[in-house]
Amino acid sequence: MLVEAQNCNWAAKHLGRIYCHWSETMVTATLDHAFPKLTEEELRLLEPMASCEYVNDGDYVFRAGQADNDLFVVKSGAIEIRNPADNNALVAVHEVGGFSGDVDIIIRRPSIVNGIARGRTNVLRVHNTRLQEVMIKIPKLSEKLLIAFQMRREFLSQLERVGFSIIGCGLCSDTTLLREFMHKNFVPYTWFDKDSDVGKAAIEKHGEFPIVQKPDGTTLVRPDLQDLAYECGLWHECPSQSVDLAIVGAGPAGLAAAVYAASEGLNTLVLDKLGPGGQAGGSSKIENFIGFPSGLSGTELAMRGVLQMVKFGAKLIAPTRVEKFKPGATAKDPHELTLDCGAVISAKTVLIATGVTWRKLDAINALQYERAGVYYACTNVEVM
């Protein structure tokens, strides 16, 4: 693996801080975990679940935004990872034994980067629908993949420009809601204030804000959350379906329940009006959660929970609201939840994990300034 277009100081500052160390040794170790190589034994175990393909020099192995975000493992040649939000700048190179992907591949969302073959390249391609099988059948590889995917998302999120761009006013509640939505759903974005050069040019062209620009240049003006979720690849058509367990609320309690249920083989569906994390997602650092003595952010906690539940086959639908709840007539009859998209979920068991409603500021016009100067969270979204 080669990390290019990033110098050692950058790596020390951003990757090294994951472990709160700044030494060159620790940076190297961090990079090794973010960009490991598969062993011959792991490749042998993976081959029955993959197809062998060849890609010519300069051709795309995968593109940002494409629906099928598969796992590619390099057998010969190399894959260049390029950032379309920054003029296709080179970010990293996966050499023999290296593999593509970050958390989006597990959550089944489109990639935010491009993969281009360097030289004629032979890859093992694991279709997204078989990743859960890989995770379960090859536990050691599962651990390697999950650690790398999380660290790569951290790596990408620290780039000066990556993924989507959001343009608006820091004291605009609509703009803050879009940023909060992206933050909660682990979607990297670059924020431009309306008074920045980029902001002024965009607002002059489109006349109003907030504005969301996709990596491919497509522009959304004042999108609602449903539209934004669709464009980010977060929203997949939610058909009416029957499940063993429906969980309303994707905070720590809801995510924990989903992990336990799915790991026992229950068909589990999690619903949330905004995205995973709940009240914990509004914290920049949690130090009283058992098992994490050095603390972690609410976003990290939510990401780990989502990856864990998806690993076992649970599904997350967000943003969506439960418009109607109809209990089963008898103990043997399923319950029904009608969602705002029109889908009807029939569930043997429904767990309501909607959390708490915290006390709000008792001041004149406080509601008017919510998400526009009055905040009930402490993440980088609220820092203007």
Short mmCIF file of C-alpha atoms in Angstrom, two decimals:
data_model
loop_
_atom_site.label_atom_id
_atom_site.label_comp_id
_atom_site.label_asym_id
_atom_site.label_seq_id
_atom_site.Cartn_x
_atom_site.Cartn_y
_atom_site.Cartn_z
CA MET A 1 0.00 0.00 0.00
CA LEU A 2 1.15 3.51 -0.78
CA VAL A 3 -0.51 6.58 0.68
CA GLU A 4 0.22 9.37 -1.75
CA ALA A 5 -0.51 13.08 -1.93
CA GLN A 6 -0.32 13.04 1.88
CA ASN A 7 2.94 13.76 3.70
CA CYS A 8 4.21 12.22 6.93
CA ASN A 9 3.19 15.25 9.00
CA TRP A 10 -0.37 14.93 7.71
CA ALA A 11 -0.45 11.24 8.64
CA ALA A 12 0.99 11.95 12.08
CA LYS A 13 -1.59 14.63 12.71
CA HIS A 14 -4.68 12.84 11.46
CA LEU A 15 -4.06 9.09 11.47
CA GLY A 16 -1.77 9.02 14.48
CA ARG A 17 -4.34 10.82 16.62
CA ILE A 18 -6.67 7.83 16.46
CA TYR A 19 -4.41 6.23 19.06
CA CYS A 20 -3.42 9.50 20.69
CA HIS A 21 0.22 8.95 19.61
CA TRP A 22 2.38 11.04 17.34
CA SER A 23 5.44 8.85 16.86
CA GLU A 24 6.48 7.66 13.42
CA THR A 25 6.24 4.04 14.61
CA MET A 26 2.62 4.46 15.67
CA VAL A 27 1.73 6.25 12.42
CA THR A 28 3.20 3.32 10.46
CA ALA A 29 1.23 0.86 12.59
CA THR A 30 -1.94 2.88 12.04
CA LEU A 31 -1.40 2.89 8.28
CA ASP A 32 -0.78 -0.86 8.36
CA HIS A 33 -4.16 -1.39 10.02
CA ALA A 34 -5.92 0.96 7.62
CA PHE A 35 -4.31 -0.58 4.54
CA PRO A 36 -3.42 -4.19 5.37
CA LYS A 37 -2.75 -6.93 2.85
CA LEU A 38 -4.50 -10.26 2.68
CA THR A 39 -2.44 -13.36 3.38
CA GLU A 40 -2.23 -16.28 0.96
CA GLU A 41 -4.51 -18.26 3.27
CA GLU A 42 -7.11 -15.48 3.32
CA LEU A 43 -6.98 -15.22 -0.48
CA ARG A 44 -7.48 -18.97 -0.77
CA LEU A 45 -10.54 -18.87 1.50
CA LEU A 46 -11.95 -15.86 -0.36
CA GLU A 47 -11.61 -17.21 -3.91
CA PRO A 48 -14.70 -19.51 -3.85
CA MET A 49 -16.86 -16.47 -3.03
CA ALA A 50 -15.33 -14.19 -5.67
CA SER A 51 -14.98 -13.87 -9.42
CA CYS A 52 -11.62 -13.34 -11.11
CA GLU A 53 -11.53 -10.32 -13.44
CA TYR A 54 -8.97 -8.33 -15.46
CA VAL A 55 -9.00 -4.54 -15.86
CA ASN A 56 -6.88 -2.70 -18.42
CA ASP A 57 -4.52 0.11 -17.47
CA GLY A 58 -6.37 3.37 -16.87
CA ASP A 59 -9.84 1.80 -16.84
CA TYR A 60 -12.17 2.27 -13.89
CA VAL A 61 -12.41 -0.66 -11.49
CA PHE A 62 -15.27 1.18 -9.77
CA ARG A 63 -16.68 4.69 -9.84
CA ALA A 64 -17.89 7.04 -7.13
CA GLY A 65 -21.66 6.96 -6.95
CA GLN A 66 -22.21 3.65 -8.71
CA ALA A 67 -24.89 1.48 -7.12
CA ASP A 68 -22.91 -1.77 -6.80
CA ASN A 69 -20.10 -1.10 -4.34
CA ASP A 70 -18.24 -4.42 -4.45
CA LEU A 71 -15.03 -5.55 -2.75
CA PHE A 72 -11.98 -5.78 -5.02
CA VAL A 73 -8.79 -7.58 -3.96
CA VAL A 74 -5.64 -7.06 -6.04
CA LYS A 75 -3.93 -10.23 -7.32
CA SER A 76 -1.59 -8.42 -9.73
CA GLY A 77 -1.17 -4.83 -10.84
CA ALA A 78 -2.62 -2.10 -8.61
CA ILE A 79 -5.70 0.06 -7.98
CA GLU A 80 -5.34 3.83 -7.62
CA ILE A 81 -7.86 5.44 -5.27
CA ARG A 82 -8.76 8.91 -6.50
CA ASN A 83 -10.93 11.65 -5.00
CA PRO A 84 -13.48 13.04 -7.52
CA ALA A 85 -14.31 15.93 -5.19
CA ASP A 86 -10.72 17.18 -5.57
CA ASN A 87 -10.10 16.89 -9.33
CA ASN A 88 -9.53 13.13 -9.03
CA ALA A 89 -6.49 13.67 -6.79
CA LEU A 90 -4.58 10.52 -5.87
CA VAL A 91 -5.31 9.38 -2.31
CA ALA A 92 -3.84 5.87 -2.06
CA VAL A 93 -2.72 2.87 -4.10
CA HIS A 94 -3.74 -0.72 -3.35
CA GLU A 95 -1.00 -3.09 -4.49
CA VAL A 96 -0.94 -6.90 -4.55
CA GLY A 97 -2.90 -8.25 -1.57
CA GLY A 98 -4.58 -4.90 -0.96
CA PHE A 99 -8.32 -4.40 -1.16
CA SER A 100 -10.80 -1.61 -1.85
CA GLY A 101 -13.61 -0.20 0.28
CA ASP A 102 -14.51 1.56 3.49
CA VAL A 103 -17.66 1.55 5.68
CA ASP A 104 -19.89 2.26 2.67
CA ILE A 105 -19.22 -1.20 1.31
CA ILE A 106 -20.63 -2.83 4.45
CA ILE A 107 -23.65 -0.54 4.69
CA ARG A 108 -24.22 -1.06 0.95
CA ARG A 109 -23.89 2.54 -0.13
CA PRO A 110 -22.15 3.95 -3.21
CA SER A 111 -18.44 4.65 -2.96
CA ILE A 112 -17.31 8.28 -2.64
CA VAL A 113 -14.01 7.64 -4.42
CA ASN A 114 -12.92 6.23 -7.79
CA GLY A 115 -10.79 3.13 -8.31
CA ILE A 116 -8.59 3.08 -11.44
CA ALA A 117 -6.32 0.27 -12.63
CA ARG A 118 -2.58 1.02 -12.67
CA GLY A 119 -1.27 -1.33 -15.34
CA ARG A 120 -3.22 -4.40 -16.41
CA THR A 121 -4.73 -5.49 -13.12
CA ASN A 122 -6.11 -8.84 -11.98
CA VAL A 123 -8.67 -8.59 -9.17
CA LEU A 124 -10.88 -10.86 -7.12
CA ARG A 125 -14.36 -9.33 -7.09
CA VAL A 126 -16.66 -10.14 -4.17
CA HIS A 127 -20.20 -8.99 -4.89
CA ASN A 128 -21.74 -6.85 -2.17
CA THR A 129 -24.49 -9.42 -1.57
CA ARG A 130 -21.85 -11.97 -0.49
CA LEU A 131 -19.98 -9.77 1.99
CA GLN A 132 -22.05 -10.97 4.94
CA GLU A 133 -21.14 -14.54 4.00
CA VAL A 134 -17.47 -13.57 3.92
CA MET A 135 -17.72 -11.91 7.34
CA ILE A 136 -19.31 -14.98 8.91
CA LYS A 137 -17.25 -17.71 7.22
CA ILE A 138 -13.82 -16.05 7.56
CA PRO A 139 -13.75 -14.42 11.05
CA LYS A 140 -10.12 -13.30 10.95
CA LEU A 141 -10.62 -11.62 7.59
CA SER A 142 -13.83 -10.04 8.92
CA GLU A 143 -11.89 -8.39 11.73
CA LYS A 144 -9.22 -7.14 9.32
CA LEU A 145 -11.82 -5.70 6.94
CA LEU A 146 -13.89 -3.97 9.63
CA ILE A 147 -10.88 -2.30 11.27
CA ALA A 148 -9.55 -1.13 7.90
CA PHE A 149 -12.92 0.17 6.72
CA GLN A 150 -13.44 2.28 9.86
CA MET A 151 -9.94 3.73 9.76
CA ARG A 152 -10.20 4.53 6.06
CA ARG A 153 -13.40 6.48 6.68
CA GLU A 154 -11.50 8.44 9.32
CA PHE A 155 -8.70 8.95 6.78
CA LEU A 156 -11.09 10.21 4.09
CA SER A 157 -13.03 12.46 6.44
CA GLN A 158 -9.85 14.39 7.22
CA LEU A 159 -9.15 15.33 3.60
CA GLU A 160 -9.62 19.02 2.84
CA ARG A 161 -12.29 18.23 0.28
CA VAL A 162 -14.12 14.93 -0.07
CA GLY A 163 -17.58 13.62 -0.87
CA PHE A 164 -20.43 16.11 -0.96
CA SER A 165 -20.25 19.87 -0.49
CA ILE A 166 -22.81 21.74 1.61
CA ILE A 167 -23.12 25.49 1.14
CA GLY A 168 -25.16 27.70 3.42
CA CYS A 169 -25.24 29.87 6.51
CA GLY A 170 -23.94 28.61 9.84
CA LEU A 171 -26.91 30.25 11.57
CA CYS A 172 -29.48 28.66 9.24
CA SER A 173 -31.50 25.81 10.78
CA ASP A 174 -32.11 24.18 7.38
CA THR A 175 -28.39 24.12 6.65
CA THR A 176 -27.58 22.74 10.11
CA LEU A 177 -30.19 19.99 9.70
CA LEU A 178 -28.56 18.83 6.44
CA ARG A 179 -25.11 18.84 8.06
CA GLU A 180 -26.47 16.96 11.09
CA PHE A 181 -28.06 14.38 8.82
CA MET A 182 -24.81 13.80 6.91
CA HIS A 183 -22.81 13.63 10.15
CA LYS A 184 -25.17 11.11 11.75
CA ASN A 185 -25.09 8.89 8.69
CA PHE A 186 -21.27 8.92 8.29
CA VAL A 187 -21.37 10.72 4.94
CA PRO A 188 -18.20 12.80 4.43
CA TYR A 189 -18.85 16.32 3.24
CA THR A 190 -17.11 19.66 2.96
CA TRP A 191 -18.81 22.67 4.50
CA PHE A 192 -18.64 26.09 2.82
CA ASP A 193 -20.12 29.15 4.48
CA LYS A 194 -22.23 31.35 2.22
CA ASP A 195 -19.67 34.14 2.56
CA SER A 196 -16.76 32.02 1.30
CA ASP A 197 -15.66 32.30 -2.33
CA VAL A 198 -17.24 28.93 -3.14
CA GLY A 199 -20.40 29.91 -1.26
CA LYS A 200 -20.76 33.27 -2.99
CA ALA A 201 -20.34 31.70 -6.44
CA ALA A 202 -22.88 28.96 -5.76
CA ILE A 203 -25.49 31.28 -4.27
CA GLU A 204 -25.07 33.75 -7.11
CA LYS A 205 -25.78 30.93 -9.55
CA HIS A 206 -28.68 29.27 -7.73
CA GLY A 207 -30.16 32.20 -5.81
CA GLU A 208 -30.83 30.48 -2.47
CA PHE A 209 -29.38 28.06 0.05
CA PRO A 210 -28.66 25.53 1.47
CA ILE A 211 -27.06 23.98 -1.59
CA VAL A 212 -25.67 20.46 -1.81
CA GLN A 213 -23.18 19.54 -4.53
CA LYS A 214 -22.48 15.91 -5.36
CA PRO A 215 -19.00 14.69 -6.35
CA ASP A 216 -20.22 14.33 -9.96
CA GLY A 217 -21.19 18.02 -10.04
CA THR A 218 -24.95 17.54 -9.66
CA THR A 219 -26.49 20.28 -7.53
CA LEU A 220 -29.43 20.08 -5.11
CA VAL A 221 -31.02 23.33 -3.92
CA ARG A 222 -32.84 23.25 -0.60
CA PRO A 223 -33.30 19.45 -0.64
CA ASP A 224 -35.42 17.74 1.98
CA LEU A 225 -33.90 14.85 3.92
CA GLN A 226 -35.57 12.21 1.76
CA ASP A 227 -34.12 13.69 -1.44
CA LEU A 228 -30.69 14.03 0.14
CA ALA A 229 -30.81 10.46 1.46
CA TYR A 230 -31.63 9.19 -2.01
CA GLU A 231 -28.80 11.13 -3.64
CA CYS A 232 -26.33 9.90 -0.99
CA GLY A 233 -27.35 6.29 -1.58
CA LEU A 234 -28.68 6.08 1.98
CA TRP A 235 -32.28 5.59 0.98
CA HIS A 236 -33.29 2.36 -0.69
CA GLU A 237 -36.88 1.68 -1.64
CA CYS A 238 -38.48 0.19 1.46
CA PRO A 239 -41.08 -2.38 0.42
CA SER A 240 -43.81 -3.67 2.70
CA GLN A 241 -42.35 -6.69 4.45
CA SER A 242 -42.59 -9.10 7.37
CA VAL A 243 -39.83 -9.28 9.98
CA ASP A 244 -39.23 -10.97 13.29
CA LEU A 245 -38.26 -7.75 15.06
CA ALA A 246 -38.86 -4.11 14.18
CA ILE A 247 -36.94 -1.57 16.25
CA VAL A 248 -38.07 2.05 16.25
CA GLY A 249 -35.08 4.22 17.11
CA ALA A 250 -31.41 3.75 16.19
CA GLY A 251 -29.76 5.08 19.32
CA PRO A 252 -27.42 2.94 21.47
CA ALA A 253 -30.33 0.87 22.86
CA GLY A 254 -31.86 0.24 19.44
CA LEU A 255 -28.52 -0.64 17.85
CA ALA A 256 -27.58 -2.96 20.72
CA ALA A 257 -30.92 -4.76 20.45
CA ALA A 258 -30.42 -5.12 16.69
CA VAL A 259 -26.96 -6.66 17.18
CA TYR A 260 -28.24 -9.18 19.75
CA ALA A 261 -31.34 -10.10 17.74
CA ALA A 262 -29.61 -10.40 14.36
CA SER A 263 -26.75 -12.43 15.84
CA GLU A 264 -29.38 -14.95 17.01
CA GLY A 265 -30.74 -15.25 13.49
CA LEU A 266 -33.79 -12.99 13.81
CA ASN A 267 -34.87 -10.99 10.75
CA THR A 268 -34.32 -7.49 12.18
CA LEU A 269 -35.26 -4.06 10.83
CA VAL A 270 -34.25 -0.76 12.48
CA LEU A 271 -36.13 2.48 11.73
CA ASP A 272 -35.06 6.04 12.55
CA LYS A 273 -36.29 9.49 11.59
CA LEU A 274 -32.79 10.92 11.06
CA GLY A 275 -29.99 8.39 11.36
CA PRO A 276 -28.10 6.21 13.86
CA GLY A 277 -26.66 7.51 17.11
CA GLY A 278 -29.64 8.94 18.95
CA GLN A 279 -28.82 11.17 21.90
CA ALA A 280 -25.30 9.71 22.06
CA GLY A 281 -24.70 10.93 18.51
CA GLY A 282 -24.83 14.50 19.82
CA SER A 283 -21.69 14.04 21.91
CA SER A 284 -18.15 14.68 20.68
CA LYS A 285 -16.75 12.34 23.33
CA ILE A 286 -18.37 9.74 25.61
CA GLU A 287 -16.24 8.58 28.52
CA ASN A 288 -18.76 6.71 30.69
CA PHE A 289 -19.71 3.97 28.19
CA ILE A 290 -18.50 0.59 29.44
CA GLY A 291 -15.63 -0.96 27.52
CA PHE A 292 -14.11 2.29 26.25
CA PRO A 293 -11.95 3.69 29.06
CA SER A 294 -10.30 6.28 26.81
CA GLY A 295 -13.68 7.39 25.46
CA LEU A 296 -15.07 7.64 21.94
CA SER A 297 -17.35 9.99 20.05
CA GLY A 298 -21.05 9.37 19.58
CA THR A 299 -20.46 9.01 15.85
CA GLU A 300 -17.79 6.33 16.41
CA LEU A 301 -20.12 4.45 18.75
CA ALA A 302 -22.96 4.60 16.22
CA MET A 303 -20.72 3.55 13.32
CA ARG A 304 -19.43 0.53 15.21
CA GLY A 305 -22.98 -0.44 16.19
CA VAL A 306 -24.26 -0.15 12.61
CA LEU A 307 -21.35 -2.15 11.17
CA GLN A 308 -21.86 -4.82 13.81
CA MET A 309 -25.60 -5.19 13.25
CA VAL A 310 -25.24 -5.17 9.44
CA LYS A 311 -22.55 -7.84 9.76
CA PHE A 312 -25.21 -10.10 11.26
CA GLY A 313 -27.82 -9.22 8.64
CA ALA A 314 -29.91 -6.49 10.32
CA LYS A 315 -31.13 -3.62 8.14
CA LEU A 316 -31.39 0.12 8.85
CA ILE A 317 -33.97 2.35 7.19
CA ALA A 318 -33.47 6.11 7.66
CA PRO A 319 -34.79 8.72 7.39
CA THR A 320 -38.31 7.45 7.94
CA ARG A 321 -41.13 8.00 10.40
CA VAL A 322 -43.68 5.59 11.78
CA GLU A 323 -47.02 7.22 10.96
CA LYS A 324 -49.24 4.52 12.42
CA PHE A 325 -48.86 1.60 14.80
CA LYS A 326 -51.46 -1.17 14.88
CA PRO A 327 -50.94 -3.81 17.61
CA GLY A 328 -51.75 -7.41 16.81
CA ALA A 329 -55.27 -8.47 17.78
CA THR A 330 -53.94 -11.45 19.72
CA ALA A 331 -50.57 -12.55 21.07
CA LYS A 332 -50.05 -14.62 17.91
CA ASP A 333 -50.96 -11.88 15.45
CA PRO A 334 -48.20 -9.61 14.07
CA HIS A 335 -48.05 -5.89 14.75
CA GLU A 336 -48.17 -3.43 11.87
CA LEU A 337 -46.19 -0.22 11.41
CA THR A 338 -47.08 2.14 8.57
CA LEU A 339 -44.16 4.29 7.46
CA ASP A 340 -44.29 7.75 5.92
CA CYS A 341 -43.14 6.26 2.60
CA GLY A 342 -46.28 4.11 2.52
CA ALA A 343 -44.61 0.79 3.37
CA VAL A 344 -46.30 -1.45 5.94
CA ILE A 345 -43.99 -3.45 8.21
CA SER A 346 -45.47 -6.57 9.79
CA ALA A 347 -43.47 -7.60 12.85
CA LYS A 348 -43.78 -10.40 15.38
CA THR A 349 -42.19 -8.11 17.94
CA VAL A 350 -41.82 -4.32 18.04
CA LEU A 351 -39.24 -2.65 20.25
CA ILE A 352 -39.75 1.07 20.79
CA ALA A 353 -36.35 2.60 21.54
CA THR A 354 -37.05 6.24 20.81
CA GLY A 355 -35.04 7.46 23.79
CA VAL A 356 -35.68 10.63 25.72
CA THR A 357 -36.81 14.14 24.96
CA TRP A 358 -34.44 16.43 26.81
CA ARG A 359 -35.45 19.64 28.47
CA LYS A 360 -35.11 22.65 26.19
CA LEU A 361 -34.16 26.22 26.90
CA ASP A 362 -37.06 28.07 28.50
CA ALA A 363 -36.53 31.40 26.80
CA ILE A 364 -38.55 33.62 24.51
CA ASN A 365 -38.17 32.62 20.83
CA ALA A 366 -35.71 29.81 21.74
CA LEU A 367 -37.50 27.43 19.37
CA GLN A 368 -37.06 29.90 16.50
CA TYR A 369 -33.27 29.75 16.91
CA GLU A 370 -32.96 25.96 17.35
CA ARG A 371 -30.16 24.69 15.06
CA ALA A 372 -29.49 28.36 14.29
CA GLY A 373 -27.63 29.53 17.38
CA VAL A 374 -29.35 27.37 20.02
CA TYR A 375 -28.03 23.78 20.00
CA TYR A 376 -28.62 20.63 22.02
CA ALA A 377 -25.56 18.74 20.79
CA CYS A 378 -21.79 19.16 20.82
CA THR A 379 -20.23 17.85 17.61
CA ASN A 380 -18.28 19.46 14.78
CA VAL A 381 -21.63 20.26 13.12
CA GLU A 382 -22.41 22.82 15.80
CA VAL A 383 -18.96 24.40 15.55
CA MET A 384 -19.17 27.07 12.84
#
